[in-house]
Short mmCIF file of C-alpha atoms in Angstrom, two decimals:
data_model
loop_
_atom_site.label_atom_id
_atom_site.label_comp_id
_atom_site.label_asym_id
_atom_site.label_seq_id
_atom_site.Cartn_x
_atom_site.Cartn_y
_atom_site.Cartn_z
CA MET A 16 30.82 -16.20 -6.56
CA LYS A 17 30.29 -12.05 -7.34
CA THR A 18 26.90 -10.99 -8.76
CA LEU A 19 26.85 -8.66 -11.67
CA ARG A 20 25.93 -5.79 -9.67
CA GLN A 21 28.84 -6.27 -7.38
CA LEU A 22 31.37 -6.41 -10.48
CA LEU A 23 29.86 -3.31 -11.87
CA PRO A 24 32.04 -0.03 -11.75
CA ALA A 25 30.68 2.66 -9.26
CA GLY A 26 30.11 4.89 -11.96
CA LEU A 27 28.22 2.00 -14.42
CA LEU A 28 25.92 1.67 -11.21
CA ALA A 29 24.94 5.10 -10.92
CA LEU A 30 24.28 5.34 -14.62
CA HIS A 31 22.22 2.07 -14.00
CA SER A 32 20.34 2.91 -11.04
CA VAL A 33 18.72 5.84 -12.94
CA VAL A 34 17.82 3.85 -15.43
CA ALA A 35 16.27 1.53 -13.60
CA SER A 36 14.42 3.87 -11.56
CA GLY A 37 11.80 4.45 -14.00
CA GLY A 38 9.81 7.27 -14.66
CA GLY A 39 8.00 7.99 -11.26
CA SER A 40 10.45 6.59 -9.00
CA ASP A 41 13.90 8.03 -7.56
CA PRO A 42 16.95 6.35 -7.81
CA TRP A 43 18.17 3.55 -6.14
CA PRO A 44 20.20 4.28 -2.98
CA THR A 45 23.70 4.44 -2.64
CA ASP A 46 23.78 4.74 1.37
CA PHE A 47 22.54 2.15 2.98
CA THR A 48 23.56 3.02 6.75
CA ARG A 49 20.28 4.91 7.11
CA PRO A 50 16.87 4.55 5.81
CA GLU A 51 15.40 6.55 3.18
CA ALA A 52 13.09 9.27 3.26
CA GLY A 53 9.38 7.70 3.40
CA GLU A 54 10.66 4.07 3.60
CA ASP A 55 8.99 3.72 6.51
CA MET A 56 5.33 4.57 5.16
CA PRO A 57 5.24 1.67 1.78
CA ALA A 58 2.06 3.50 1.00
CA GLY A 59 2.42 6.92 1.62
CA ALA A 60 -0.20 8.66 3.47
CA ALA A 61 -2.54 5.76 2.62
CA THR A 62 -0.11 3.54 5.02
CA HIS A 63 -2.09 2.49 8.26
CA ARG A 64 -0.09 2.06 11.76
CA LYS A 65 -2.83 0.17 12.84
CA MET A 66 -2.38 -2.71 15.73
CA ILE A 67 0.03 -5.90 14.59
CA ASN A 68 -2.71 -8.75 14.73
CA ARG A 69 -4.80 -11.31 12.15
CA ASP A 70 -6.79 -8.15 11.33
CA VAL A 71 -3.56 -6.00 10.00
CA PHE A 72 -4.34 -6.59 6.42
CA SER A 73 -7.79 -5.38 6.61
CA HIS A 74 -7.98 -1.73 7.25
CA ALA A 75 -9.04 1.19 5.25
CA SER A 76 -6.37 3.58 3.42
CA ALA A 77 -5.57 5.82 6.47
CA ASN A 78 -6.05 8.95 4.54
CA MET A 79 -9.67 8.23 3.68
CA ASN A 80 -12.33 10.67 4.85
CA PHE A 81 -15.44 9.41 6.92
CA GLU A 82 -17.79 9.18 4.07
CA ARG A 83 -15.77 6.82 1.74
CA GLU A 84 -14.80 4.81 4.79
CA LEU A 85 -18.34 3.96 4.71
CA ASP A 86 -18.64 2.94 1.36
CA PHE A 87 -15.35 0.88 2.81
CA LYS A 88 -16.96 -1.01 5.02
CA ILE A 89 -20.02 -1.90 3.07
CA GLY A 90 -17.80 -3.35 0.72
CA ASN A 91 -16.32 -5.26 3.11
CA GLY A 92 -19.82 -6.39 4.27
CA PHE A 93 -20.32 -7.78 0.55
CA PHE A 94 -16.97 -8.91 0.51
CA ARG A 95 -17.65 -11.11 3.43
CA ARG A 96 -21.11 -12.52 2.47
CA PHE A 97 -22.07 -16.19 2.20
CA TRP A 98 -23.85 -16.90 -0.97
CA VAL A 99 -26.68 -19.61 -0.85
CA THR A 100 -28.43 -21.69 -3.14
CA ALA A 101 -31.16 -19.85 -5.25
CA PRO A 102 -34.11 -19.74 -4.67
CA SER A 103 -33.79 -18.74 -1.11
CA SER A 104 -35.96 -16.60 1.19
CA THR A 105 -34.32 -13.70 0.20
CA GLN A 106 -32.70 -12.10 -3.12
CA ALA A 107 -29.98 -10.45 -1.51
CA ALA A 108 -27.49 -13.16 -1.29
CA ASP A 109 -28.83 -16.35 -3.28
CA GLY A 110 -27.31 -17.32 -6.60
CA LEU A 111 -24.28 -19.65 -5.36
CA GLY A 112 -22.99 -22.01 -8.01
CA PRO A 113 -24.15 -24.19 -9.05
CA LEU A 114 -20.19 -25.23 -9.08
CA TYR A 115 -17.97 -23.24 -6.61
CA ASN A 116 -14.75 -23.00 -4.66
CA ALA A 117 -15.91 -20.77 -2.13
CA ARG A 118 -18.97 -19.37 -0.51
CA ALA A 119 -17.34 -15.96 -0.05
CA CYS A 120 -14.81 -14.12 -1.38
CA GLN A 121 -13.43 -14.14 2.38
CA ASN A 122 -13.28 -17.84 2.57
CA CYS A 123 -10.07 -17.64 0.01
CA HIS A 124 -8.80 -14.36 0.92
CA LEU A 125 -9.06 -15.10 4.78
CA LYS A 126 -8.53 -12.12 6.36
CA ASP A 127 -7.58 -10.22 3.21
CA GLY A 128 -4.77 -12.14 3.40
CA ARG A 129 -2.65 -14.77 1.40
CA GLY A 130 -3.93 -18.51 0.38
CA HIS A 131 -2.56 -21.99 1.25
CA PRO A 132 -2.57 -25.08 -0.17
CA PRO A 133 -4.35 -28.07 1.85
CA ALA A 134 -2.38 -29.12 4.87
CA GLY A 135 -3.07 -32.95 4.10
CA PRO A 136 -4.82 -35.44 1.57
CA ASP A 137 -7.78 -35.33 3.56
CA GLU A 138 -8.50 -31.74 3.61
CA ALA A 139 -10.05 -30.11 0.63
CA ALA A 140 -8.57 -26.81 -0.76
CA VAL A 141 -10.70 -23.77 0.14
CA SER A 142 -7.78 -20.93 -0.94
CA MET A 143 -6.32 -22.83 -3.71
CA PHE A 144 -7.74 -23.91 -6.92
CA LEU A 145 -6.66 -25.54 -10.29
CA ARG A 146 -6.67 -23.81 -13.54
CA LEU A 147 -7.34 -25.61 -16.91
CA SER A 148 -6.87 -25.21 -20.51
CA ILE A 149 -6.09 -26.68 -23.56
CA PRO A 150 -3.75 -25.52 -26.83
CA PRO A 151 -5.62 -23.95 -29.63
CA ARG A 152 -6.78 -26.36 -32.18
CA THR A 153 -9.34 -24.32 -34.48
CA GLU A 154 -8.18 -21.18 -36.75
CA GLU A 155 -10.97 -19.36 -34.55
CA GLU A 156 -9.34 -20.60 -31.26
CA ARG A 157 -6.02 -19.36 -32.75
CA ARG A 158 -7.38 -15.89 -33.89
CA LEU A 159 -9.02 -15.27 -30.77
CA LEU A 160 -6.09 -15.67 -28.92
CA ALA A 161 -3.65 -13.80 -31.07
CA GLU A 162 -5.88 -10.53 -31.00
CA ARG A 163 -5.65 -10.98 -27.51
CA ARG A 164 -9.50 -11.46 -26.93
CA THR A 165 -8.94 -14.35 -24.74
CA ASN A 166 -5.80 -15.39 -22.59
CA VAL A 167 -6.70 -18.96 -22.87
CA ILE A 168 -8.62 -21.72 -23.86
CA PRO A 169 -10.83 -23.59 -22.02
CA GLU A 170 -10.89 -27.07 -21.30
CA PRO A 171 -13.93 -28.12 -22.98
CA THR A 172 -15.92 -30.30 -20.05
CA TYR A 173 -14.74 -28.28 -17.06
CA GLY A 174 -13.99 -24.76 -18.48
CA VAL A 175 -11.20 -22.78 -17.02
CA GLN A 176 -11.18 -23.70 -13.32
CA LEU A 177 -11.61 -26.83 -11.35
CA GLN A 178 -14.46 -26.14 -9.13
CA ASN A 179 -14.60 -28.38 -5.93
CA PHE A 180 -17.60 -27.84 -4.55
CA ALA A 181 -21.27 -27.78 -5.97
CA ILE A 182 -24.74 -27.03 -4.45
CA ARG A 183 -27.07 -30.07 -3.69
CA GLY A 184 -28.00 -32.27 -6.64
CA ILE A 185 -24.76 -31.25 -8.46
CA GLN A 186 -21.87 -33.20 -8.89
CA PRO A 187 -18.58 -31.09 -7.60
CA GLU A 188 -16.20 -31.28 -10.57
CA GLY A 189 -13.73 -32.92 -8.86
CA GLN A 190 -11.05 -32.88 -6.24
CA LEU A 191 -7.37 -31.30 -6.12
CA ARG A 192 -4.40 -33.81 -5.35
CA ILE A 193 -0.88 -32.50 -4.32
CA ASP A 194 1.82 -35.02 -3.76
CA TYR A 195 4.98 -33.66 -2.64
CA GLU A 196 8.48 -34.96 -3.18
CA GLU A 197 11.39 -33.37 -0.61
CA ILE A 198 14.36 -32.26 -2.42
CA PRO A 199 17.37 -31.17 -0.10
CA VAL A 200 19.38 -28.22 -1.39
CA SER A 201 23.14 -27.95 0.37
CA LEU A 202 23.94 -23.79 0.63
CA LYS A 203 27.45 -23.19 0.39
CA ASP A 204 28.09 -22.56 4.50
CA GLY A 205 27.23 -26.15 4.72
CA SER A 206 23.92 -25.93 5.88
CA VAL A 207 20.78 -27.89 4.18
CA VAL A 208 17.41 -26.50 3.36
CA SER A 209 14.55 -29.26 2.03
CA LEU A 210 12.33 -27.93 -0.80
CA ARG A 211 9.00 -29.57 -1.49
CA LYS A 212 8.46 -30.48 -5.13
CA PRO A 213 4.33 -30.80 -5.87
CA THR A 214 3.16 -33.13 -8.12
CA TYR A 215 -0.85 -31.99 -9.18
CA SER A 216 -3.59 -34.35 -10.52
CA VAL A 217 -7.40 -34.66 -10.23
CA ASP A 218 -9.47 -37.14 -8.08
CA GLU A 219 -13.02 -38.17 -8.41
CA LEU A 220 -13.96 -36.26 -11.69
CA ALA A 221 -17.36 -36.08 -12.36
CA TYR A 222 -17.92 -35.04 -15.83
CA GLY A 223 -15.45 -37.45 -17.57
CA GLU A 224 -12.02 -37.72 -18.29
CA LEU A 225 -9.87 -34.50 -18.79
CA ASP A 226 -8.80 -33.48 -22.25
CA THR A 227 -5.26 -35.54 -23.06
CA ALA A 228 -4.13 -32.22 -23.33
CA THR A 229 -5.04 -30.25 -20.52
CA MET A 230 -2.91 -27.89 -18.76
CA MET A 231 -3.15 -27.14 -15.09
CA SER A 232 -1.81 -24.17 -13.06
CA PRO A 233 -2.24 -24.20 -9.35
CA ARG A 234 -2.97 -20.66 -7.85
CA VAL A 235 -3.41 -19.85 -4.15
CA ALA A 236 -5.22 -16.64 -3.44
CA PRO A 237 -3.06 -13.48 -3.20
CA PRO A 238 -3.00 -11.01 -0.25
CA MET A 239 -5.28 -8.72 -0.77
CA ILE A 240 -3.58 -5.21 0.42
CA GLY A 241 -2.14 -2.40 -1.80
CA LEU A 242 -4.25 -3.79 -5.41
CA GLY A 243 -5.62 0.12 -5.88
CA LEU A 244 -2.04 1.40 -5.55
CA LEU A 245 -0.45 -1.10 -8.02
CA GLU A 246 -3.50 -0.28 -10.37
CA MET A 247 -2.48 3.55 -9.95
CA ILE A 248 1.26 2.92 -10.92
CA ASP A 249 1.21 5.20 -14.24
CA GLU A 250 1.75 2.67 -17.23
CA ARG A 251 4.68 4.48 -18.91
CA ASP A 252 6.92 3.93 -15.39
CA ILE A 253 5.96 -0.46 -15.68
CA LEU A 254 7.06 -0.40 -19.40
CA ALA A 255 10.28 2.00 -18.61
CA ALA A 256 11.76 -1.28 -16.97
CA SER A 257 10.70 -3.83 -19.71
CA ASP A 258 13.03 -5.15 -21.93
CA PRO A 259 11.71 -8.05 -23.39
CA GLU A 260 15.02 -9.19 -25.89
CA ASP A 261 17.17 -8.25 -22.55
CA GLY A 262 18.66 -5.42 -24.83
CA ASP A 263 21.33 -4.34 -21.99
CA GLY A 264 22.40 -8.21 -21.70
CA ASP A 265 22.05 -8.30 -17.85
CA GLY A 266 20.40 -11.44 -18.03
CA ILE A 267 16.91 -9.58 -16.88
CA SER A 268 14.25 -9.17 -19.75
CA GLY A 269 10.81 -8.23 -18.56
CA ARG A 270 7.54 -8.20 -20.25
CA PRO A 271 4.33 -6.71 -20.10
CA ASN A 272 1.10 -8.96 -20.19
CA ARG A 273 -1.16 -7.42 -22.91
CA VAL A 274 -4.38 -9.23 -22.03
CA TRP A 275 -8.29 -8.23 -23.39
CA SER A 276 -10.57 -5.92 -20.90
CA LEU A 277 -13.93 -6.49 -20.82
CA GLU A 278 -14.27 -3.72 -18.52
CA PHE A 279 -13.01 -1.42 -20.91
CA GLY A 280 -13.49 -3.12 -24.30
CA LYS A 281 -9.72 -3.09 -25.19
CA VAL A 282 -6.24 -4.20 -24.90
CA MET A 283 -4.49 -3.54 -21.85
CA LEU A 284 -1.47 -3.98 -19.61
CA GLY A 285 -2.31 -6.85 -17.33
CA ARG A 286 -1.35 -5.71 -13.54
CA PHE A 287 -3.46 -8.76 -11.61
CA GLY A 288 -3.28 -12.36 -11.20
CA TRP A 289 -0.37 -14.67 -10.61
CA LYS A 290 0.65 -13.85 -14.46
CA ALA A 291 -0.81 -10.57 -14.77
CA GLY A 292 -3.37 -11.64 -16.89
CA VAL A 293 -6.13 -9.00 -15.60
CA ALA A 294 -6.10 -5.19 -16.32
CA SER A 295 -8.02 -4.03 -13.39
CA VAL A 296 -9.04 -4.42 -9.81
CA ASN A 297 -12.56 -4.49 -10.67
CA GLU A 298 -12.47 -6.96 -13.41
CA GLN A 299 -10.24 -9.71 -11.32
CA GLY A 300 -12.88 -9.26 -8.61
CA GLN A 301 -15.81 -10.18 -10.72
CA ALA A 302 -13.57 -12.31 -12.65
CA ALA A 303 -13.65 -14.26 -8.88
CA PHE A 304 -17.31 -13.55 -8.33
CA ASN A 305 -18.22 -15.75 -11.23
CA GLY A 306 -15.11 -18.32 -11.25
CA ASP A 307 -14.85 -18.79 -7.38
CA ILE A 308 -18.40 -18.46 -6.56
CA GLY A 309 -20.93 -18.64 -9.57
CA ILE A 310 -22.14 -15.48 -8.87
CA SER A 311 -23.12 -13.56 -12.29
CA VAL A 312 -22.02 -10.00 -12.36
CA PRO A 313 -22.38 -7.13 -14.93
CA LEU A 314 -18.78 -8.29 -17.02
CA PHE A 315 -19.69 -12.22 -16.77
CA PRO A 316 -23.69 -12.17 -16.40
CA ALA A 317 -24.22 -16.21 -16.85
CA GLY A 318 -26.39 -17.34 -13.69
CA ALA A 319 -24.90 -20.43 -14.09
CA GLY A 320 -21.40 -19.31 -13.26
CA GLU A 321 -18.64 -21.32 -14.78
CA CYS A 322 -20.97 -24.63 -15.76
CA THR A 323 -19.55 -25.42 -19.46
CA GLU A 324 -22.07 -26.79 -22.48
CA ARG A 325 -21.37 -30.38 -21.36
CA GLN A 326 -22.59 -29.74 -17.85
CA GLY A 327 -26.51 -29.72 -18.96
CA ALA A 328 -28.16 -30.18 -15.13
CA CYS A 329 -25.31 -27.52 -13.89
CA ARG A 330 -26.65 -24.91 -16.55
CA ALA A 331 -30.67 -25.93 -16.00
CA ALA A 332 -30.38 -25.04 -12.35
CA PRO A 333 -32.09 -22.22 -10.59
CA ASN A 334 -30.27 -19.18 -10.45
CA GLY A 335 -30.67 -15.88 -8.49
CA ASN A 336 -30.49 -13.47 -11.25
CA SER A 337 -33.00 -10.45 -10.04
CA PRO A 338 -34.49 -7.47 -11.38
CA GLN A 339 -33.69 -5.91 -8.23
CA TYR A 340 -29.89 -6.60 -8.90
CA ASP A 341 -29.77 -5.37 -12.75
CA GLY A 342 -31.10 -8.91 -13.81
CA LEU A 343 -28.00 -10.41 -12.30
CA GLU A 344 -26.91 -11.98 -8.63
CA ALA A 345 -24.59 -9.12 -7.61
CA GLY A 346 -25.55 -6.11 -9.58
CA ARG A 347 -23.35 -3.30 -10.27
CA GLN A 348 -23.75 -1.19 -7.13
CA ILE A 349 -22.47 -4.68 -4.84
CA THR A 350 -19.51 -5.05 -7.41
CA GLU A 351 -18.26 -1.50 -7.33
CA LEU A 352 -18.32 -1.58 -3.85
CA VAL A 353 -16.54 -4.72 -3.43
CA ALA A 354 -14.02 -3.11 -5.72
CA PHE A 355 -13.96 -0.14 -3.61
CA TYR A 356 -13.24 -2.39 -0.79
CA SER A 357 -10.49 -4.08 -2.41
CA ARG A 358 -8.92 -0.91 -3.84
CA ASN A 359 -8.23 0.42 -0.20
CA LEU A 360 -7.02 -2.30 1.87
CA ALA A 361 -4.31 -0.52 3.23
CA VAL A 362 -0.40 -1.64 3.39
CA PRO A 363 0.46 -1.62 6.90
CA ALA A 364 3.67 0.83 7.92
CA ARG A 365 6.92 -0.94 8.06
CA ARG A 366 8.80 -2.90 11.23
CA ASP A 367 12.28 -2.19 12.11
CA TYR A 368 12.87 -0.32 8.90
CA ASP A 369 15.63 1.50 10.76
CA HIS A 370 17.36 -1.31 12.29
CA ALA A 371 21.04 -1.76 11.58
CA ASP A 372 20.65 -5.58 10.71
CA VAL A 373 17.50 -4.78 8.39
CA LEU A 374 19.32 -2.03 6.72
CA GLU A 375 22.63 -4.28 6.00
CA GLY A 376 19.76 -7.16 4.84
CA LYS A 377 18.46 -4.25 2.28
CA ARG A 378 22.13 -3.83 1.18
CA ILE A 379 22.51 -7.44 0.33
CA PHE A 380 19.09 -7.40 -1.25
CA TYR A 381 20.16 -4.88 -3.83
CA GLN A 382 23.60 -6.38 -4.20
CA SER A 383 22.26 -9.96 -4.84
CA GLY A 384 20.39 -8.38 -7.44
CA CYS A 385 16.85 -9.06 -6.15
CA ALA A 386 15.49 -5.26 -6.90
CA ASP A 387 16.11 -5.80 -10.57
CA CYS A 388 12.56 -7.30 -10.46
CA HIS A 389 11.32 -6.42 -7.00
CA ARG A 390 11.61 -2.73 -7.90
CA PRO A 391 10.91 -0.89 -4.89
CA LYS A 392 9.10 2.35 -5.36
CA TYR A 393 6.89 4.67 -7.85
CA ARG A 394 4.96 7.53 -7.29
CA THR A 395 1.31 6.84 -8.41
CA ARG A 396 -0.60 9.01 -10.76
CA THR A 397 -3.41 11.15 -9.74
CA GLU A 398 -6.92 10.70 -10.57
CA SER A 399 -9.85 12.35 -8.98
CA ALA A 400 -11.85 9.66 -8.46
CA TYR A 401 -9.10 8.17 -6.48
CA PRO A 402 -8.04 10.95 -4.01
CA GLU A 403 -6.56 8.52 -1.19
CA LEU A 404 -4.38 6.53 -3.80
CA SER A 405 -3.10 9.59 -6.11
CA GLY A 406 0.52 11.22 -5.99
CA LEU A 407 2.32 9.05 -3.55
CA LEU A 408 5.43 7.51 -2.94
CA ILE A 409 4.72 3.55 -2.57
CA TRP A 410 6.92 0.80 -1.95
CA PRO A 411 5.52 -2.37 -3.42
CA TYR A 412 8.76 -4.44 -4.44
CA THR A 413 7.31 -5.53 -7.78
CA ASP A 414 8.01 -4.61 -11.76
CA MET A 415 4.46 -5.59 -12.29
CA LEU A 416 6.14 -7.68 -15.40
CA LEU A 417 6.37 -11.26 -16.55
CA HIS A 418 9.76 -13.43 -16.09
CA ASP A 419 11.08 -16.71 -16.46
CA MET A 420 11.56 -18.03 -13.29
CA GLY A 421 12.84 -21.60 -14.44
CA GLU A 422 11.93 -25.18 -14.62
CA GLY A 423 11.41 -25.51 -11.20
CA LEU A 424 8.34 -23.33 -11.15
CA ALA A 425 6.90 -23.58 -14.68
CA ASP A 426 3.44 -24.58 -14.98
CA HIS A 427 3.75 -24.84 -19.04
CA ARG A 428 0.59 -22.86 -19.29
CA PRO A 429 0.12 -20.16 -21.19
CA GLU A 430 -1.87 -17.09 -20.21
CA GLY A 431 -1.81 -14.35 -22.72
CA ASP A 432 1.43 -13.27 -23.27
CA ALA A 433 2.83 -15.19 -20.55
CA ASP A 434 4.71 -18.26 -21.16
CA GLY A 435 4.46 -21.74 -19.05
CA ARG A 436 7.35 -20.67 -17.70
CA GLU A 437 6.71 -16.54 -16.90
CA TRP A 438 5.26 -15.14 -13.75
CA ARG A 439 4.41 -11.80 -12.69
CA THR A 440 6.93 -10.60 -10.30
CA ALA A 441 4.56 -10.55 -6.68
CA PRO A 442 4.91 -7.52 -4.55
CA LEU A 443 6.61 -8.18 -1.11
CA TRP A 444 4.88 -5.33 0.85
CA GLY A 445 3.61 -7.06 3.86
CA ILE A 446 4.97 -10.55 3.23
CA GLY A 447 6.61 -10.65 6.64
CA LEU A 448 3.36 -10.49 8.43
CA THR A 449 1.97 -13.54 6.39
CA PRO A 450 2.28 -15.90 9.66
CA VAL A 451 0.42 -13.25 11.47
CA VAL A 452 -2.63 -12.78 9.44
CA SER A 453 -2.82 -16.11 7.83
CA GLU A 454 -1.37 -18.37 10.62
CA HIS A 455 0.87 -20.37 7.79
CA PRO A 456 3.78 -19.21 6.14
CA SER A 457 2.88 -20.57 2.43
CA TYR A 458 4.69 -18.28 -0.18
CA LEU A 459 4.91 -18.49 -3.91
CA HIS A 460 1.79 -18.92 -6.31
CA ASP A 461 1.09 -22.37 -5.05
CA GLY A 462 2.16 -22.06 -1.47
CA ARG A 463 4.73 -24.72 -1.45
CA ALA A 464 7.32 -22.48 0.13
CA ARG A 465 6.87 -22.68 3.64
CA SER A 466 9.61 -20.16 4.68
CA LEU A 467 11.14 -17.24 2.85
CA LEU A 468 14.27 -18.84 2.09
CA GLU A 469 12.52 -21.64 0.71
CA ALA A 470 10.62 -19.12 -1.92
CA ILE A 471 13.77 -17.65 -2.57
CA LEU A 472 15.63 -20.96 -3.72
CA TRP A 473 13.08 -21.96 -6.00
CA HIS A 474 13.53 -18.79 -8.10
CA GLY A 475 15.21 -19.79 -11.36
CA GLY A 476 15.63 -18.65 -15.07
CA GLU A 477 16.16 -14.84 -14.93
CA ALA A 478 16.37 -14.89 -11.10
CA LEU A 479 18.84 -17.96 -10.84
CA ARG A 480 21.93 -15.63 -10.44
CA SER A 481 20.30 -14.04 -7.60
CA ARG A 482 18.96 -17.10 -5.88
CA ASP A 483 22.81 -18.38 -6.04
CA ALA A 484 24.07 -15.10 -4.42
CA VAL A 485 21.66 -15.79 -1.40
CA ALA A 486 22.73 -19.22 -1.69
CA GLY A 487 26.46 -18.33 -1.22
CA LEU A 488 25.96 -16.13 1.67
CA SER A 489 27.24 -16.64 5.19
CA SER A 490 24.22 -17.88 7.92
CA GLU A 491 24.68 -14.33 9.46
CA GLN A 492 24.31 -12.41 5.99
CA ARG A 493 20.96 -14.47 5.06
CA ALA A 494 19.58 -14.01 8.54
CA ARG A 495 19.83 -10.06 7.77
CA LEU A 496 18.48 -10.61 4.22
CA ILE A 497 15.61 -12.32 5.46
CA ARG A 498 14.90 -9.95 7.97
CA PHE A 499 14.93 -6.81 5.53
CA VAL A 500 12.35 -8.97 3.99
CA GLU A 501 9.99 -9.61 6.57
CA SER A 502 10.07 -5.77 7.63
CA LEU A 503 8.49 -4.76 4.26
#
């Protein structure tokens, strides 16, 4: 079956290409026999050309000067720091927990790459956690959501995140359990792909039963590369591609998530997180310090981390708040260095971008409609504070918008303006290096997909037409499409 794009007259396709490009990017290509200018450098001058190995996601922006590279390395040190229980012999690294998911940022973002679900029932989740919330029940809760002062209403006992570790003397909240069901999917060429459908539950609950209305959303840690560049895409270029009511009738909506920013004290465009629930790199990092490690930071100053009022012993445990660090466990200087590090983790140069099979895969990518949401390129805005990230032609392959991804991927847990079927289009740059960096092929928000083809076949909702187009390809065409995605 032909896709909409294949059926469009050439003139209309050209018009769509201009409209789809947004204000900060170039028109879509019409010649797939050769690479586009700059396509080999996904992050422009910030792209690195270091050796391809497990450290390929851990290099600084290639255009960074020596002095700022020192800040990058110090930030890396804090990113890798193992936090310990307070009080300890040093105030520099104490304050862990009391509840936590990891002892260091690096534990979840191993080698700055993608997290993964536990390999089996005997393995604890170390780079994956469970978000929790309940529907609003009071006028105050409904007001907070309506004014976007919060994205969710926390589960009353366990808060917004299940912590599966705790310091000595405090009980971990519980253990994430995943049961998989294999589902065979037949493709048009006769081949069969097995998709594993997960079911999530919590074992060993230490503080009583979950609220009966609890909504759960599993999340693996996303890769860290290119975050500062995503932050530097002009909001107008992102909103230019939004079409909440599908006014053009192409079946693709795309909605921005509008969220409250603790950092800036106002409602802003959500950019980060699997549902675009956070506005800035700094705020995302501070939220992870607090929720994942239990460390107090400027935006989340509670020394007890995410312990709730119903977890009295947890809230009474010693913390590491210290005058030496702004009365916190990780003061402003530390969080700013970690944010600087996170913003400048560079995107690697593309591989085989000019190979004939890759270029043919690129043509199939566009013809299948994948580029409608995985928008290839933008030009970043210019800010004097971020010279490495300014004014660059970048190729992240995301529109940064929310899309209905269908029932198969639905978590039925709203987050801000995102409903239970919507997810932010994930950037694709660097995705082909996942097995190199993370030593596993786990994709999508919960790592259920064991290959890029499985990830594509899980697409539904607004992406169903593209998914069906891929399922209808010959094995040779599909291999070229996958090779193109692996080259990004």
